[in-house]
Amino acid sequence: MPELEQALAEVAAEMAERTDRGDVATYIPQLGKVDPQKFGIAAVTNDGRVLMAGDADQAFSIQSISKVFTLTLALGNVGDALWQRVGREPSGNPFNSIVQLEHENGIPRNPFINAGAIVVSDILLAGHQPREAIGEILRFIQFLADDETIVIDREVAASERATGYRNFALANYMKSFGNLNHAPELALGVYFHHCAIAMSCRQLALAGRFLANGGKNPATGHSVVSAERARRIGAMMLTCGHYDGSGDFAFRVGIPGKSGVGGGILGIVPGVASLAVWSPGLNANGNSKLGSIALEKLARMMNWSIFAP
Ligand code: DON
């Protein structure tokens, strides 16, 4: 088995050469401006190493990866009652699909599709103004990464709000079933802003490290969530973290992962490391094309899989 540092460098060098990089998302106009040649990868091991290759220190829009952190926070606030308003099944549909909501009475399939994450935002709004809820999410992520420089990209948030007709439709539709407690535009305000948080691969891998270490920050030993909750969040990532591509990601990579339409993926190797990769070009399911390939290669090189003996 190669050293992890060398494996990251090899994967980054190989990805830099590739010309089949997928297409950057343009439905959020601000994301369409990102250079598709970028590639970064970072690993934070439970024994405290922070290793990187490529553009791992450049911030990008984390988009749906933020849903891992909002789910974690909302479970902390309301516990398992959350599952009365959001399901735990893969949707088998694109991340912004509306079709299942009618048959399933406005209860989204899982917390990672847009509809589910909007309900989670609504839960985080309880007792708060949107500004406070957004601040709470940002501070939680800063705390997890131990980095107060992490910010929200206001231009991305504004770009999403200006063009987010689908998300407005999802929120209004769920409101009609009584599955939002606040006005749709308030829940969406929280949602658009947490999706617009900008982080580097390094910051993201640091923020995810509690999930690789049984719910505890390996650097401080402080508990973020219980070991059981960390396992369950990992199960949601494995089954639902890549939308309609979740089965393929589990098949090819074999670890829990959460993608974002900004081209990032957070990957968790339980007991070993938290990984983050970024390549802005997406595949047909809206997941980072080279990011998925890079994690597949890295996992194979390191013999990492939750299914390995
Ligand atoms: O609501 C949206 O469409 C985006 N803010 C997030 C979607 C996303 O990241 C899907 N990921 N692959």
Coordinates of C-alpha atoms and ligand atoms in Angstrom, one line a residue:
M1 CA 0.0 0.0 0.0
P2 CA 1.5 3.4 -0.9
E3 CA 1.8 6.2 1.5
L4 CA -1.3 8.3 1.6
E5 CA 0.6 11.5 0.7
Q6 CA 2.1 9.9 -2.4
A7 CA -1.3 8.4 -3.4
L8 CA -2.9 11.9 -3.2
A9 CA -0.2 13.3 -5.4
E10 CA -0.5 10.5 -7.9
V11 CA -4.3 10.9 -8.2
A12 CA -4.0 14.7 -8.5
A13 CA -1.3 14.4 -11.2
E14 CA -3.5 11.9 -13.1
M15 CA -6.6 14.1 -12.9
A16 CA -4.7 17.2 -14.1
E17 CA -4.0 15.4 -17.4
R18 CA -7.6 14.4 -18.1
T19 CA -9.6 16.2 -20.7
D20 CA -12.9 14.5 -20.0
R21 CA -13.8 16.8 -17.1
G22 CA -17.6 17.0 -17.3
D23 CA -19.6 20.2 -17.4
V24 CA -19.8 22.9 -14.7
A25 CA -23.3 23.6 -13.4
T26 CA -24.8 26.7 -15.1
Y27 CA -28.3 26.7 -13.7
I28 CA -26.9 28.7 -10.8
P29 CA -25.2 31.4 -13.0
Q30 CA -22.5 32.2 -10.5
L31 CA -21.3 28.5 -10.5
G32 CA -20.9 28.6 -14.3
K33 CA -18.0 31.0 -13.9
V34 CA -15.7 28.5 -12.2
D35 CA -12.6 27.2 -14.0
P36 CA -13.2 23.5 -14.9
Q37 CA -9.4 22.8 -14.8
K38 CA -9.3 23.1 -11.0
F39 CA -8.7 20.0 -9.0
G40 CA -8.0 19.6 -5.3
I41 CA -8.0 16.8 -2.9
A42 CA -7.4 16.6 0.9
A43 CA -7.3 13.9 3.6
V44 CA -7.5 14.4 7.3
T45 CA -6.6 11.2 9.1
N46 CA -7.8 10.2 12.5
D47 CA -4.2 10.2 13.7
G48 CA -4.0 13.9 12.9
R49 CA -2.3 14.2 9.5
V50 CA -3.7 16.8 7.1
L51 CA -2.5 15.9 3.6
M52 CA -3.3 17.7 0.3
A53 CA -2.7 17.9 -3.4
G54 CA -3.7 20.2 -6.2
D55 CA -5.9 23.2 -5.5
A56 CA -6.9 21.9 -2.0
D57 CA -6.6 25.4 -0.4
Q58 CA -8.9 27.1 -2.8
A59 CA -12.5 27.7 -1.6
F60 CA -15.4 26.6 -3.8
S61 CA -19.2 26.5 -3.3
I62 CA -20.0 23.5 -1.1
Q63 CA -23.6 23.5 -2.2
S64 CA -25.3 20.2 -1.2
I65 CA -22.4 19.0 0.9
S66 CA -23.7 21.6 3.5
K67 CA -26.7 19.3 3.9
V68 CA -24.6 16.8 5.9
F69 CA -23.9 19.6 8.4
T70 CA -27.5 21.0 8.5
L71 CA -28.8 17.4 9.1
T72 CA -26.3 17.0 11.9
L73 CA -27.4 20.2 13.5
A74 CA -31.2 19.6 13.1
L75 CA -30.8 16.1 14.6
G76 CA -29.1 17.8 17.5
N77 CA -32.1 20.1 17.9
V78 CA -35.1 17.8 17.4
G79 CA -33.6 14.3 17.5
D80 CA -35.4 11.5 15.8
A81 CA -38.6 13.5 15.5
L82 CA -36.9 14.8 12.3
W83 CA -37.7 11.5 10.6
Q84 CA -41.4 12.3 10.8
R85 CA -41.0 15.1 8.3
V86 CA -38.2 13.6 6.1
G87 CA -37.7 10.1 4.9
R88 CA -34.6 7.9 4.9
E89 CA -34.8 6.3 1.5
P90 CA -32.8 7.0 -1.7
S91 CA -35.0 8.8 -4.1
G92 CA -33.9 7.3 -7.4
N93 CA -34.6 10.7 -8.9
P94 CA -32.6 13.9 -9.6
F95 CA -31.8 16.1 -6.7
N96 CA -34.4 18.7 -7.6
S97 CA -37.2 16.4 -8.6
I98 CA -40.8 17.2 -7.5
V99 CA -42.6 14.0 -8.7
Q100 CA -42.5 11.9 -5.5
L101 CA -43.8 14.7 -3.3
E102 CA -47.3 14.4 -4.6
H103 CA -47.6 10.6 -4.0
E104 CA -45.8 10.9 -0.7
N105 CA -47.8 13.8 0.8
G106 CA -45.1 16.4 0.8
I107 CA -42.7 14.2 2.8
P108 CA -39.3 14.3 1.0
R109 CA -37.6 10.9 0.5
N110 CA -34.4 12.0 2.3
P111 CA -32.6 15.0 3.8
F112 CA -30.1 15.3 1.0
I113 CA -32.4 15.9 -2.0
N114 CA -33.4 19.6 -2.2
A115 CA -36.9 19.1 -0.8
G116 CA -35.5 17.3 2.2
A117 CA -32.8 19.9 2.9
I118 CA -35.5 22.6 2.7
V119 CA -37.4 20.9 5.4
V120 CA -34.2 20.6 7.5
S121 CA -33.7 24.4 7.0
D122 CA -37.3 24.9 8.2
I123 CA -36.5 22.8 11.3
L124 CA -33.3 25.0 11.9
L125 CA -35.5 28.1 11.7
A126 CA -37.5 27.2 14.8
G127 CA -37.4 30.1 17.2
H128 CA -35.0 32.1 15.0
Q129 CA -34.9 34.7 12.4
P130 CA -33.3 33.4 9.1
R131 CA -30.2 35.5 9.8
E132 CA -29.7 33.7 13.1
A133 CA -30.3 30.3 11.7
I134 CA -27.8 31.0 8.9
G135 CA -25.3 32.2 11.5
E136 CA -25.8 29.1 13.6
I137 CA -25.1 26.8 10.6
L138 CA -22.0 28.8 9.6
R139 CA -20.6 28.9 13.1
F140 CA -21.2 25.1 13.5
I141 CA -19.2 24.5 10.3
Q142 CA -16.4 26.9 11.5
F143 CA -16.3 25.1 14.8
L144 CA -16.1 21.6 13.1
A145 CA -13.2 22.8 10.9
D146 CA -11.7 24.9 13.6
D147 CA -11.5 27.7 11.1
E148 CA -13.3 31.0 11.6
T149 CA -12.3 32.3 8.1
I150 CA -15.0 30.2 6.4
V151 CA -17.7 32.5 4.9
I152 CA -20.8 32.5 2.8
D153 CA -20.4 33.6 -0.8
R154 CA -23.3 36.2 -0.9
E155 CA -23.1 36.4 -4.7
V156 CA -23.7 32.7 -5.0
A157 CA -26.6 32.9 -2.5
A158 CA -28.1 35.8 -4.5
S159 CA -27.6 34.0 -7.8
E160 CA -29.5 30.9 -6.4
R161 CA -32.3 33.0 -5.1
A162 CA -32.7 34.8 -8.4
T163 CA -33.0 31.6 -10.4
G164 CA -34.3 29.1 -7.8
Y165 CA -37.7 28.5 -9.4
R166 CA -37.5 24.8 -8.8
N167 CA -36.7 25.2 -5.1
F168 CA -39.5 27.8 -4.7
A169 CA -41.8 25.2 -6.3
L170 CA -40.6 22.4 -4.0
A171 CA -41.0 24.6 -0.9
N172 CA -44.5 25.9 -1.9
Y173 CA -45.6 22.4 -2.6
M174 CA -44.4 21.1 0.7
K175 CA -46.0 24.1 2.5
S176 CA -49.4 23.1 0.9
F177 CA -49.0 19.7 2.6
G178 CA -48.2 21.4 5.9
N179 CA -44.6 20.1 6.0
L180 CA -43.1 23.6 6.4
N181 CA -43.7 25.5 9.6
H182 CA -42.4 28.8 8.2
A183 CA -43.0 30.8 5.1
P184 CA -41.4 29.1 2.1
E185 CA -39.2 32.2 1.4
L186 CA -37.8 32.1 4.9
A187 CA -36.9 28.4 4.8
L188 CA -35.4 29.0 1.3
G189 CA -33.4 31.9 2.6
V190 CA -31.7 29.6 5.0
Y191 CA -31.3 26.9 2.4
F192 CA -29.8 29.2 -0.3
H193 CA -27.3 30.6 2.2
H194 CA -26.0 27.3 3.6
C195 CA -25.6 26.0 0.0
A196 CA -23.5 29.1 -0.7
I197 CA -20.9 28.4 2.0
A198 CA -17.5 28.5 0.4
M199 CA -14.8 26.1 1.7
S200 CA -11.6 24.5 0.5
C201 CA -11.0 20.8 0.4
R202 CA -8.8 21.2 3.4
Q203 CA -11.5 23.0 5.4
L204 CA -14.1 20.5 4.3
A205 CA -12.1 17.4 5.2
L206 CA -11.4 19.0 8.6
A207 CA -15.2 19.7 9.1
G208 CA -16.1 16.1 8.3
R209 CA -13.5 14.5 10.5
F210 CA -16.0 13.8 13.4
L211 CA -17.8 11.4 11.0
A212 CA -14.7 9.3 10.5
N213 CA -14.0 9.1 14.2
G214 CA -17.2 7.8 15.8
G215 CA -18.7 11.3 16.2
K216 CA -15.7 12.8 18.0
N217 CA -13.3 15.4 16.7
P218 CA -10.1 13.3 16.6
A219 CA -7.9 16.4 17.3
T220 CA -9.6 17.4 20.6
G221 CA -11.5 14.3 21.6
H222 CA -14.7 16.4 21.9
S223 CA -17.9 14.7 21.0
V224 CA -19.9 16.3 18.2
V225 CA -22.6 13.6 18.0
S226 CA -22.9 10.1 19.4
A227 CA -21.2 7.2 17.7
E228 CA -24.6 5.8 16.7
R229 CA -25.6 9.1 15.1
A230 CA -22.3 9.3 13.2
R231 CA -23.0 5.8 11.8
R232 CA -26.5 6.8 10.8
I233 CA -25.3 10.0 9.1
G234 CA -22.8 7.8 7.2
A235 CA -25.6 5.4 6.2
M236 CA -27.6 8.4 4.8
M237 CA -24.5 9.5 2.9
L238 CA -23.9 6.1 1.4
T239 CA -27.5 5.5 0.3
C240 CA -28.6 9.1 -0.6
G241 CA -25.4 11.3 -0.9
H242 CA -25.1 11.1 -4.6
Y243 CA -28.8 11.2 -5.6
D244 CA -29.6 8.9 -8.5
G245 CA -25.9 8.1 -8.6
S246 CA -25.7 6.8 -5.0
G247 CA -25.6 3.2 -6.0
D248 CA -22.9 3.7 -8.5
F249 CA -20.8 5.7 -6.1
A250 CA -21.2 2.9 -3.4
F251 CA -20.3 0.3 -6.0
R252 CA -17.2 2.1 -7.4
V253 CA -15.9 3.9 -4.3
G254 CA -17.3 1.9 -1.4
I255 CA -17.4 4.7 1.3
P256 CA -20.1 7.2 2.4
G257 CA -19.9 10.4 0.3
K258 CA -21.8 13.6 -0.2
S259 CA -21.6 15.6 -3.4
G260 CA -22.4 19.1 -4.2
V261 CA -23.2 20.7 -7.6
G262 CA -20.1 23.0 -7.1
G263 CA -18.1 19.9 -7.8
G264 CA -17.1 19.0 -4.3
I265 CA -17.4 15.6 -2.6
L266 CA -16.9 14.8 1.1
G267 CA -16.0 11.2 1.7
I268 CA -15.7 9.3 5.0
V269 CA -13.5 6.3 5.7
P270 CA -14.8 5.2 9.1
G271 CA -12.0 4.8 11.6
V272 CA -9.4 6.1 9.2
A273 CA -9.9 9.5 7.5
S274 CA -12.1 12.3 6.2
L275 CA -11.6 13.1 2.5
A276 CA -12.6 16.1 0.3
V277 CA -12.2 16.4 -3.4
W278 CA -13.1 19.2 -5.8
S279 CA -13.4 19.2 -9.6
P280 CA -16.1 21.5 -10.9
G281 CA -17.2 19.5 -13.9
L282 CA -20.2 17.3 -13.3
N283 CA -21.4 14.0 -14.6
A284 CA -25.0 13.3 -15.8
N285 CA -26.3 12.9 -12.2
G286 CA -24.9 16.3 -11.1
N287 CA -22.0 14.8 -9.2
S288 CA -18.3 15.8 -9.7
K289 CA -17.1 13.7 -12.6
L290 CA -13.3 13.6 -11.8
G291 CA -14.0 13.9 -8.1
S292 CA -15.8 10.5 -8.2
I293 CA -13.1 9.0 -10.3
A294 CA -10.4 10.4 -8.0
L295 CA -12.0 8.9 -4.9
E296 CA -12.5 5.6 -6.7
K297 CA -8.8 5.5 -7.5
L298 CA -7.7 6.6 -4.1
A299 CA -9.9 4.1 -2.3
R300 CA -8.5 1.3 -4.5
M301 CA -4.9 2.4 -3.9
M302 CA -5.4 2.6 -0.1
N303 CA -7.7 -0.5 0.0
W304 CA -10.4 1.7 1.6
S305 CA -14.0 0.4 1.6
I306 CA -16.6 0.0 4.3
F307 CA -17.0 -3.5 2.8
A308 CA -13.4 -4.5 3.1
P309 CA -12.6 -7.0 5.8
Ligands
DON1 O1 -30.6 23.8 -4.6 C1 -29.8 23.6 -5.5 O2 -30.0 23.2 -6.6 C2 -28.3 23.7 -5.0 N1 -28.2 24.7 -4.0 C3 -27.8 22.5 -4.4 C4 -27.9 21.3 -5.4 C5 -26.7 20.4 -5.3 O3 -25.6 20.7 -4.8 C6 -26.9 19.0 -5.9 N2 -25.7 18.3 -5.9 N3 -25.2 17.6 -6.5

